[in-house]
XYZ file of C-alpha atoms in Angstrom:
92
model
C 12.810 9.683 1.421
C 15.683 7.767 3.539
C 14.534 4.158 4.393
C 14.073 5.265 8.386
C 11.858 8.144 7.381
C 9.730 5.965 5.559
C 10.277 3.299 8.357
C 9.462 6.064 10.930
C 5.732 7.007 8.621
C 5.194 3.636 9.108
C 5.312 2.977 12.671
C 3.669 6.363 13.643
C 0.465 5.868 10.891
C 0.382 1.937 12.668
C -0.292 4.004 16.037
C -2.758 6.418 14.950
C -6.718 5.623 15.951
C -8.480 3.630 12.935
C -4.977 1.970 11.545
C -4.150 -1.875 12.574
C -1.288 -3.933 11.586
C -2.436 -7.046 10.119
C 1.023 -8.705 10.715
C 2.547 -10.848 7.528
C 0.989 -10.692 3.960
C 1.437 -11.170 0.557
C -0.034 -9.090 -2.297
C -1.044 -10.650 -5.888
C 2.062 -11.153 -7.039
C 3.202 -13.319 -4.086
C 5.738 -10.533 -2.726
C 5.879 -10.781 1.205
C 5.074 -7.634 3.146
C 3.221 -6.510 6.331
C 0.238 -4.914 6.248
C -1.932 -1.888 7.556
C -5.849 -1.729 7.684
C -6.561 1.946 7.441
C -10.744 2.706 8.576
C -10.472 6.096 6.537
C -13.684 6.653 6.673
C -16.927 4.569 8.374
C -17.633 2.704 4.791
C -14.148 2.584 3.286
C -11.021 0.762 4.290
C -7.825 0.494 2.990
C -5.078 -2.554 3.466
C -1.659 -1.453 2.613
C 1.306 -3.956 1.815
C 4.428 -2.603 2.663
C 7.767 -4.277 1.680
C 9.329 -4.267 5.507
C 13.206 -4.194 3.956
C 12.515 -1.048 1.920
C 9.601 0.582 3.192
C 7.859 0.581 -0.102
C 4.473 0.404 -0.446
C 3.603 -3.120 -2.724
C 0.105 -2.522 -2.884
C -3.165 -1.048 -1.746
C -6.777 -2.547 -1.710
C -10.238 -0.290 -1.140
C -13.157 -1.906 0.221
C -16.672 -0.349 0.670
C -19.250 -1.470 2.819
C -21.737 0.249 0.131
C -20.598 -2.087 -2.184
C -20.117 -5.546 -0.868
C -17.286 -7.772 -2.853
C -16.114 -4.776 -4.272
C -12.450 -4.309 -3.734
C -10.313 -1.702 -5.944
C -6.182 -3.050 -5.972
C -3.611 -1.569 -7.134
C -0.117 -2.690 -7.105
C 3.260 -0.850 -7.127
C 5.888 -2.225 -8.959
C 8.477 0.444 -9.338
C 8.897 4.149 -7.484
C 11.582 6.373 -8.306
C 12.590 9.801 -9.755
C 13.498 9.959 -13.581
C 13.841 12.629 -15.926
C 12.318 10.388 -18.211
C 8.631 10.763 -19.795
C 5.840 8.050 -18.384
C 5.011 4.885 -19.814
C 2.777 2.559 -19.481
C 3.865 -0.807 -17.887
C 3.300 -4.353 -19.715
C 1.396 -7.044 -17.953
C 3.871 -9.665 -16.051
């Protein structure tokens, strides 16, 4: 989707009850983003770090309150359309 689309998600999932911006972060990799604590349910929570000049999404963390420590990351390092079969990424 366009950048403002994606811009536009943003803002309106910031505004919705249970999300709050966390302000300036930077996932594992050191890339620079904002991010979004998401309460989706009462013992799991999700911090999002999106890339503010694109919109993409540089990674996502789950914690559980079941679980303490626990956190599940993943991190995005490419998103596009291809006509081309999967593979799976080397390590940087």
């Amino acid at each position: 989707m366009p950048p403002k689309v994606r811009a536009a998600t943003y803002r309106m999932l910031a505004a919705m009850p249970g999300v709050t911006a966390v302000g300036a972060v930077t996932d594992e990799r050191g890339r620079k983003g904002v991010g979004l604590h998401v309460r989706v349910m009462r013992e799991v929570a999700d911090t999002l770090v999106i890339d503010p000049e694109s919109s993409f999404v540089l990674s996502m963390s789950r914690t559980t309150s079941n679980v303490p420590g626990e956190v599940d990351k993943t991190l995005y390092l490419q998103a596009g359309w291809t006509d081309s079969a999967p593979r799976i990424p080397t390590l940087p």
